[in-house]
Short mmCIF file of C-alpha atoms in Angstrom, two decimals:
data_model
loop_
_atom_site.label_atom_id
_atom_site.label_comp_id
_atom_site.label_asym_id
_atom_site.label_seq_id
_atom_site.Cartn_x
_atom_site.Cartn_y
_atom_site.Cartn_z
CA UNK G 14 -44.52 14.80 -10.86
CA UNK G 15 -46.81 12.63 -9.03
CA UNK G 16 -49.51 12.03 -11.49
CA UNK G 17 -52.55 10.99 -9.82
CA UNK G 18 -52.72 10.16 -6.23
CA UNK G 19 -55.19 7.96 -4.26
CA UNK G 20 -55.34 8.23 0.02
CA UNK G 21 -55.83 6.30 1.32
CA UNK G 22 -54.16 2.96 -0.04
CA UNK G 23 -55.99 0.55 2.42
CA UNK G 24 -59.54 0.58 4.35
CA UNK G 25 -61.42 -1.93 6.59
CA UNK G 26 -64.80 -0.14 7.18
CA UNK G 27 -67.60 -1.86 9.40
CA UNK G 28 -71.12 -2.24 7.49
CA UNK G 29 -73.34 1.12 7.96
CA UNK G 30 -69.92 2.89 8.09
CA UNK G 31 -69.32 6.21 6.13
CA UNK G 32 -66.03 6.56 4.37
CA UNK G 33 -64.41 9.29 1.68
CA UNK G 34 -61.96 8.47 -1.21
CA UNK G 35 -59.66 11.16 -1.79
CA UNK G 36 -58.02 11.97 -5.20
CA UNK G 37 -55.69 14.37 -6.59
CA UNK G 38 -54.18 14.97 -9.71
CA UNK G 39 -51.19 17.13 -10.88
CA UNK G 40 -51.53 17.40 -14.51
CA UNK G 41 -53.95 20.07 -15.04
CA UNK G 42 -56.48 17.13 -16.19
CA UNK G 43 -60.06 18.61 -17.56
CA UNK G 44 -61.45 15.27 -16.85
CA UNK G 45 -61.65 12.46 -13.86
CA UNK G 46 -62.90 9.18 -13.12
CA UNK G 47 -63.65 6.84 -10.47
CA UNK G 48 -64.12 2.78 -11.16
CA UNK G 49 -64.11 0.04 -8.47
CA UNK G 50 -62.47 -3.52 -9.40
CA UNK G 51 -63.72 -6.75 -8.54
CA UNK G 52 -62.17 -9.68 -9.31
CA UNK G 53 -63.90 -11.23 -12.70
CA UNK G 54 -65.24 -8.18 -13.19
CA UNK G 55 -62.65 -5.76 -14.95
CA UNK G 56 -62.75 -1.97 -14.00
CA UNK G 57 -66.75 -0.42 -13.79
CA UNK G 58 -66.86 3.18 -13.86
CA UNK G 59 -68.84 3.96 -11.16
CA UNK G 60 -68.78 8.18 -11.88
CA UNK G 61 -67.09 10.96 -13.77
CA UNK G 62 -66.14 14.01 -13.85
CA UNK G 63 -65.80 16.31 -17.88
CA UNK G 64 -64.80 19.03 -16.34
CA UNK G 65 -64.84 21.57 -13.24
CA UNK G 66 -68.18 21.87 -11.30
CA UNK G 67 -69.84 18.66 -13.30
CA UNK G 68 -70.50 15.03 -12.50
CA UNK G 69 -72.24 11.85 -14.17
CA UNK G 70 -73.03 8.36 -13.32
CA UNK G 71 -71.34 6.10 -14.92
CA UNK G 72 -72.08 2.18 -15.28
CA UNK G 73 -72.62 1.26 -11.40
CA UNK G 74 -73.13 4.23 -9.02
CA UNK G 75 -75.48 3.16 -6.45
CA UNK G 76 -74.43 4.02 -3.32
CA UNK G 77 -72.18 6.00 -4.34
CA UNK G 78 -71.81 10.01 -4.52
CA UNK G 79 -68.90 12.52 -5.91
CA UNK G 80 -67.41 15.90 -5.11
CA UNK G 81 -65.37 17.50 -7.97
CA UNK G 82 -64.11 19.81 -5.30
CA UNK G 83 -61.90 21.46 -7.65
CA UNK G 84 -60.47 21.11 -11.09
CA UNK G 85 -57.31 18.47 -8.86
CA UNK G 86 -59.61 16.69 -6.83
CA UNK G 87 -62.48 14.64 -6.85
CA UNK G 88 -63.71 12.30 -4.24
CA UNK G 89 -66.00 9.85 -3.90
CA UNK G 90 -68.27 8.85 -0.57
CA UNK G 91 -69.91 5.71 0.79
CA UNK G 92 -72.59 7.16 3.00
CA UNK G 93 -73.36 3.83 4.15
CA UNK G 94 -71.04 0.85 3.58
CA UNK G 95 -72.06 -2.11 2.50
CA UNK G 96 -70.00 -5.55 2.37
CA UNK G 97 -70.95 -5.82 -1.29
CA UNK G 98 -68.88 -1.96 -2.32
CA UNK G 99 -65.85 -4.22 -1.00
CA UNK G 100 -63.29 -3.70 -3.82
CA UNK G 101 -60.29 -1.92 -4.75
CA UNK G 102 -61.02 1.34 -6.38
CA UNK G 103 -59.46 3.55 -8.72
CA UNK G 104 -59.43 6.91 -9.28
CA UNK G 105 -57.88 8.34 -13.01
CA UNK G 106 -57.84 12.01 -14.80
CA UNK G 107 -57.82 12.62 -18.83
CA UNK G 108 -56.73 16.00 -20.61
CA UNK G 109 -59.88 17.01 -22.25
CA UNK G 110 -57.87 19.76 -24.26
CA UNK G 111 -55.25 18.37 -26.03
CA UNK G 112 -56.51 14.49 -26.28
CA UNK G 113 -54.40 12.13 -24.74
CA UNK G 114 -50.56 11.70 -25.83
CA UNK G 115 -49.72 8.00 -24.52
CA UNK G 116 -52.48 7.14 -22.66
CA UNK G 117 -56.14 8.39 -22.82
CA UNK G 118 -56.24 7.78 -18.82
CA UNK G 119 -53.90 8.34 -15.81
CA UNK G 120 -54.64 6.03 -12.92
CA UNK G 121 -53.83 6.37 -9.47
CA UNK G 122 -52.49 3.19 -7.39
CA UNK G 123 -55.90 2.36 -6.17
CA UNK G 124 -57.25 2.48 -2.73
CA UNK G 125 -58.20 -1.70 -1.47
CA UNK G 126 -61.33 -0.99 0.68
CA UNK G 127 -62.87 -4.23 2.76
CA UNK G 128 -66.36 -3.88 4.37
CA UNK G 129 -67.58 -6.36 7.16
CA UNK I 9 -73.68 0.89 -25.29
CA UNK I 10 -70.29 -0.77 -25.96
CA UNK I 11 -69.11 -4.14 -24.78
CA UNK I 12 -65.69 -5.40 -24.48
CA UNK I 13 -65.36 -9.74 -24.15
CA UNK I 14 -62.43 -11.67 -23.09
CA UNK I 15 -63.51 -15.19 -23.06
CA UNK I 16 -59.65 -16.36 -21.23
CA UNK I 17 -60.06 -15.49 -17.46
CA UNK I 18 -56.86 -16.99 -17.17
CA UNK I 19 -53.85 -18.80 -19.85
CA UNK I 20 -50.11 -19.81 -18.92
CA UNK I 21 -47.09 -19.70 -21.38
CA UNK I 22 -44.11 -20.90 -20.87
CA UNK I 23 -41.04 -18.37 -20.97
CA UNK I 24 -39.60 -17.35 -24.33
CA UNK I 25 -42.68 -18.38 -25.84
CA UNK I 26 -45.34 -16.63 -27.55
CA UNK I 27 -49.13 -15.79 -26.02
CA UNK I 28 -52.07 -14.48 -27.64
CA UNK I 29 -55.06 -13.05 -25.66
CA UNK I 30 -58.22 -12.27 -27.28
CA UNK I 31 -60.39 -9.69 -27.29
CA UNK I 32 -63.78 -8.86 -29.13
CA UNK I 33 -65.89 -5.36 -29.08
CA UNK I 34 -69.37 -4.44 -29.79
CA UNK I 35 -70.21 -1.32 -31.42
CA UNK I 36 -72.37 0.53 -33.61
CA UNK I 37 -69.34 3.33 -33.67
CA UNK I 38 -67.03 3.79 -36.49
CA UNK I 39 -64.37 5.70 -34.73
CA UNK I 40 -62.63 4.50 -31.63
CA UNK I 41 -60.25 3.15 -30.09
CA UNK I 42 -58.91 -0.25 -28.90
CA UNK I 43 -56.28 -0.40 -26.01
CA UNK I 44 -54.49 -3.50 -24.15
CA UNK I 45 -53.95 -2.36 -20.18
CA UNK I 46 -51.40 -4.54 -17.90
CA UNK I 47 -51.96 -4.81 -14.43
CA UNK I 48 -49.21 -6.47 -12.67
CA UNK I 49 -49.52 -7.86 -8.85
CA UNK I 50 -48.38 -3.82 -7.80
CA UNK I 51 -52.59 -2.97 -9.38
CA UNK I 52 -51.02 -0.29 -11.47
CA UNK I 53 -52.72 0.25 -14.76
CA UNK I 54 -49.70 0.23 -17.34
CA UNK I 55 -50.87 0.96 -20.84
CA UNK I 56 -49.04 -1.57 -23.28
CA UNK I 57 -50.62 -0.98 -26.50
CA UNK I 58 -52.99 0.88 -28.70
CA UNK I 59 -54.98 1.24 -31.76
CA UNK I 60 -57.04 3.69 -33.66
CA UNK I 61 -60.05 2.07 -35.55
CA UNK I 62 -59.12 4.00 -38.88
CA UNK I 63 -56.12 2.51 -38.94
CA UNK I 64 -55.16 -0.50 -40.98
CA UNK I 65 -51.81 -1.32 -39.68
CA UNK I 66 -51.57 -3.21 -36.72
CA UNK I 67 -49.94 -1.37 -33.51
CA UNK I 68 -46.77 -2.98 -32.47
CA UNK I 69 -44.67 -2.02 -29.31
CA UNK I 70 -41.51 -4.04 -29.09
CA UNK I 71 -42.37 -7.69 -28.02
CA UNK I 72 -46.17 -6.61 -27.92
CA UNK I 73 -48.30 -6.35 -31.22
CA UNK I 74 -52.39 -6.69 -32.20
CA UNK I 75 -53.72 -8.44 -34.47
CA UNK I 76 -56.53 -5.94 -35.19
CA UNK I 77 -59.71 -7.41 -37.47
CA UNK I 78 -62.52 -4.41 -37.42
CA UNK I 79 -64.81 -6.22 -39.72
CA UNK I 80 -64.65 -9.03 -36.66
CA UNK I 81 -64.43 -6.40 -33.99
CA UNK I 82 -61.46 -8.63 -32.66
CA UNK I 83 -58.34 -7.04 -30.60
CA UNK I 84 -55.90 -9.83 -30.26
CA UNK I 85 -52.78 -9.43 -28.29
CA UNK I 86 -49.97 -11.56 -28.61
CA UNK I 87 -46.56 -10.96 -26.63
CA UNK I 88 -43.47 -12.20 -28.23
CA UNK I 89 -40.06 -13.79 -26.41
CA UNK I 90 -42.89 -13.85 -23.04
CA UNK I 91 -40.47 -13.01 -19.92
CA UNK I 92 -41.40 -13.87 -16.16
CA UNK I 93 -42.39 -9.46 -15.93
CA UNK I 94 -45.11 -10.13 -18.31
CA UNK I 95 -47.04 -12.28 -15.65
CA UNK I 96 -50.08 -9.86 -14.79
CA UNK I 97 -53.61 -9.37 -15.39
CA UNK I 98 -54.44 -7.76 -19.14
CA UNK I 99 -57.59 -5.54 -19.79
CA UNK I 100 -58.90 -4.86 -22.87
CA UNK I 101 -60.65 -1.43 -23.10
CA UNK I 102 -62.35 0.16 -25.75
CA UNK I 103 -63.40 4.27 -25.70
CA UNK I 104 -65.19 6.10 -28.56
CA UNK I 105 -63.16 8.76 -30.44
CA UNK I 106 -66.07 11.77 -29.80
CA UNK I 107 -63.69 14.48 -29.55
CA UNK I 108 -65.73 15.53 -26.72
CA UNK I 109 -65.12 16.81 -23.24
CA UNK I 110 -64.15 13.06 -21.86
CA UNK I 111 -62.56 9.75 -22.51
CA UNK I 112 -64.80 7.27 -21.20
CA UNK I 113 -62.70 3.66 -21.24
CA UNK I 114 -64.81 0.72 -21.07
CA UNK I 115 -63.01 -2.48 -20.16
CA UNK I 116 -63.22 -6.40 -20.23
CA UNK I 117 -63.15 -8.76 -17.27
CA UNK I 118 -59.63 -9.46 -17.94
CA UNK I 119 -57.26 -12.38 -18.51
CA UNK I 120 -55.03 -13.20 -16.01
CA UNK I 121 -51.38 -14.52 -17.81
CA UNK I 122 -49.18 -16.38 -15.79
CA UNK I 123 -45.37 -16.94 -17.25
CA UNK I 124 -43.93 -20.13 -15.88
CA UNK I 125 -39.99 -20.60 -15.68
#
């Protein structure tokens, strides 16, 4: 059971680049979720996903867009890179269903993405 | 809109010792609820503890237990008998109980703990 899976793990991206997140999860999650880490800053939700076929910005999500492709996946895109969306970003999945049983969030291993 | 304040960006203890990281909330909700996250250097997101808000008695999770004030909206953490795998970065997150379609976290800056031999 993988869980929730990030691809790729590392990125170096020139400024003006474009550049897609991929994430996947195995758990039949309702729900997913994409945040970006900086360091001081804790985890900022940048967009989520309720369910299949919706999206919603969350605290930060300029320059930013999603694709809830399907109810596993759900990818983000920089259309434009900019040195300031360097940051390591995680993608995580919640059951909307049955609640949460340990953990009200599954993350992935996070994706470290560096813009010059 | 909910805030989440951890006023240690960083605190050392020494091993077999005893830590406590703070945490305070802002919220005009009365039912949520309060989690600790560890990160360790790996970046995984390792739940270690949590606590519903209509619940008096403190969580506890072997060497990890809160200290849980909701009158204060404070979310200590303190780690018991610290060992050198407890050196990581700890979140404190906070998500509204709406029994809705999603479980929105939000999270603190973070305190980084460092266990020294």
């Amino acid at each position: 059971n993988a869980g929730v899976t990030q691809t790729p793990k590392f990125q170096v991206l020139k400024t003006g680049q474009s550049m897609t997140l991929q994430c996947a999860q195995d758990m039949n999650h309702n729900s997913m979720y994409w945040y970006r880490q900086d360091p001081g800053m804790g985890l900022r939700l940048i967009y989520y996903s309720a369910s299949e076929g919706t999206t919603d910005k969350g605290e930060v999500p300029n320059g930013y867009n999603v694709s809830r492709l399907n109810k596993r996946e759900f990818s983000l895109r920089l259309e434009s890179a900019a040195p300031s969306q360097t940051s390591v970003y995680f993608c995580a999945s919640s059951d909307r269903i049955r609640g949460f049983s340990n953990q009200p969030q599954h993350f992935g291993d996070g994706t470290r993405l560096s813009i010059l | 809109a909910q805030t989440v304040t951890q006023s240690q960006p960083e605190m050392s203890v020494q091993e077999a010792e005893t830590v406590t990281l703070s945490c305070t909330y802002d919220t005009s909700e009365n039912n949520y609820y309060l989690f600790w996250y560890k990160q360790p250097p790996s970046r995984q997101m390792i739940l270690v503890i949590r606590q519903e808000a209509y619940k008096q008695q403190n969580a506890t999770e072997n060497r990890f237990s809160v200290n849980f004030q909701k009158a204060a909206k404070s979310f200590s953490l303190k780690i018991s008998d610290s060992q050198l795998g407890d050196t990581a970065m700890y979140f404190c997150a906070f998500m509204i109980n709406s029994g809705g379609s999603n479980y929105k976290l939000t999270f603190g800056k973070g305190t980084l703990l460092t266990v020294n031999p």
